[in-house]
Tab-separated table of C-alpha atoms in Angstrom:
chain	number	residue	atom	x	y	z
A	1	MET	CA	-9.620	0.510	4.986
A	2	VAL	CA	-10.081	3.743	3.083
A	3	LEU	CA	-7.586	4.198	0.249
A	4	SER	CA	-6.331	7.385	-1.365
A	5	PHE	CA	-3.515	7.979	-3.814
A	6	ALA	CA	-0.449	10.229	-3.779
A	7	SER	CA	-0.930	11.087	-7.451
A	8	LYS	CA	-3.396	10.871	-10.302
A	9	SER	CA	-1.111	8.474	-12.158
A	10	LEU	CA	-1.049	6.083	-9.181
A	11	ARG	CA	-4.852	6.226	-9.016
A	12	GLU	CA	-5.051	5.386	-12.716
A	13	ILE	CA	-2.659	2.461	-12.356
A	14	CYS	CA	-4.745	1.087	-9.499
A	15	GLU	CA	-8.201	1.773	-10.908
A	16	VAL	CA	-7.901	1.606	-14.707
A	17	GLU	CA	-6.764	-1.538	-16.484
A	18	GLU	CA	-5.153	0.132	-19.535
A	19	PRO	CA	-2.386	2.317	-17.965
A	20	ALA	CA	-1.318	-0.474	-15.653
A	21	THR	CA	-0.349	-2.901	-18.415
A	22	ARG	CA	3.205	-1.539	-18.560
A	23	LEU	CA	3.865	-3.250	-15.220
A	24	GLY	CA	3.188	-6.699	-16.637
A	25	LYS	CA	0.330	-9.138	-16.172
A	26	ASN	CA	1.727	-10.825	-13.051
A	27	VAL	CA	2.266	-7.513	-11.249
A	28	ILE	CA	-1.203	-6.257	-12.253
A	29	ARG	CA	-2.855	-9.460	-11.065
A	30	SER	CA	-1.142	-9.297	-7.679
A	31	LEU	CA	-1.807	-5.530	-7.437
A	32	ARG	CA	-5.549	-6.163	-7.864
A	33	HIS	CA	-5.432	-8.793	-5.106
A	34	ARG	CA	-3.464	-6.580	-2.702
A	35	LEU	CA	-5.793	-3.618	-3.292
A	36	ALA	CA	-8.791	-5.847	-2.527
A	37	ASP	CA	-7.026	-7.054	0.635
A	38	LEU	CA	-6.343	-3.463	1.701
A	39	GLU	CA	-9.953	-2.387	1.129
A	40	ALA	CA	-11.283	-5.399	3.068
A	41	ALA	CA	-8.948	-5.038	6.058
A	42	GLY	CA	-10.059	-3.245	9.213
A	43	SER	CA	-6.513	-2.038	9.856
A	44	VAL	CA	-3.014	-2.546	8.508
A	45	LYS	CA	-2.383	-5.198	11.163
A	46	ASP	CA	-5.181	-7.331	9.623
A	47	LEU	CA	-3.138	-7.799	6.429
A	48	ILE	CA	-1.597	-11.202	5.818
A	49	ALA	CA	-0.975	-11.603	2.074
A	50	GLY	CA	1.971	-9.911	0.400
A	51	TYR	CA	4.283	-10.081	3.429
A	52	PRO	CA	3.249	-6.706	4.902
A	53	ARG	CA	6.143	-4.960	6.615
A	54	LYS	CA	7.242	-1.545	7.739
A	55	ARG	CA	10.011	0.088	5.733
A	56	SER	CA	12.813	1.179	8.001
A	57	SER	CA	13.845	4.088	5.788
A	58	SER	CA	10.449	5.792	5.485
A	59	GLY	CA	8.314	4.315	8.268
A	60	ASN	CA	5.690	3.508	5.612
A	61	TYR	CA	4.355	0.009	5.003
A	62	GLN	CA	4.798	-2.080	1.905
A	63	VAL	CA	3.362	-5.309	0.550
A	64	THR	CA	4.939	-7.541	-2.068
A	65	LEU	CA	3.264	-7.838	-5.451
A	66	SER	CA	5.226	-10.085	-7.853
A	67	ASP	CA	8.326	-9.998	-10.041
A	68	GLY	CA	10.191	-7.938	-7.429
A	69	PHE	CA	7.548	-5.180	-7.223
A	70	CYS	CA	5.995	-3.744	-4.066
A	71	LEU	CA	3.129	-1.438	-3.177
A	72	GLU	CA	4.092	1.176	-0.568
A	73	PHE	CA	1.558	3.088	1.490
A	74	ALA	CA	1.479	5.596	4.346
A	75	ALA	CA	-0.979	6.262	7.156
A	76	ASN	CA	-3.409	8.931	5.993
A	77	HIS	CA	-5.454	10.156	8.950
A	78	VAL	CA	-5.858	13.867	9.655
A	79	LYS	CA	-3.972	13.026	12.857
A	80	ASN	CA	-2.291	9.633	12.542
A	81	PRO	CA	-2.696	7.395	15.599
A	82	VAL	CA	0.558	7.075	17.513
A	83	GLY	CA	1.685	4.763	20.277
A	84	LYS	CA	3.771	5.345	23.361
A	85	ASN	CA	6.946	5.462	21.284
A	86	GLU	CA	5.497	8.351	19.182
A	87	GLU	CA	5.532	6.156	16.052
A	88	VAL	CA	2.432	5.388	13.991
A	89	ASP	CA	0.264	2.755	15.687
A	90	TRP	CA	-0.459	0.645	12.602
A	91	SER	CA	-3.039	-1.465	14.460
A	92	ARG	CA	-5.283	1.639	14.535
A	93	VAL	CA	-4.605	2.839	10.973
A	94	ASN	CA	-7.629	2.422	8.715
A	95	ARG	CA	-6.953	5.235	6.229
A	96	ILE	CA	-3.963	4.872	3.932
A	97	GLN	CA	-2.437	6.639	0.952
A	98	ILE	CA	-0.808	4.618	-1.825
A	99	MET	CA	2.604	6.244	-2.242
A	100	ARG	CA	4.479	4.094	-4.748
A	101	ILE	CA	4.375	1.006	-6.923
A	102	GLY	CA	7.840	-0.093	-7.941
A	103	LYS	CA	10.763	-2.334	-7.231
A	104	CYS	CA	10.954	-3.400	-3.583
A	105	HIS	CA	13.323	-1.615	-1.192
A	106	ASP	CA	14.522	-2.607	2.289
């Protein structure tokens, strides 16, 4: 998949080792693994590790990192693919935007 970032600080956390250290070594290690999984996947539905699931409150997806942290991302197509129910068809999403790294919610 193609990844983008909602902010410069999120990009730095994901791409530069130094700023990310405030999250802790376990979270950073799992973040690196989840980012590699995301980049290797053909679509969101190909993800297995990190218990990928859709957040009910935002409709975005999140994967578990460690120590109670999650990585949340949104579909990021010019026109997101939708299914019959007018919701994002995550099996056809291959462009995502990292929205948040923080404590897990719903």
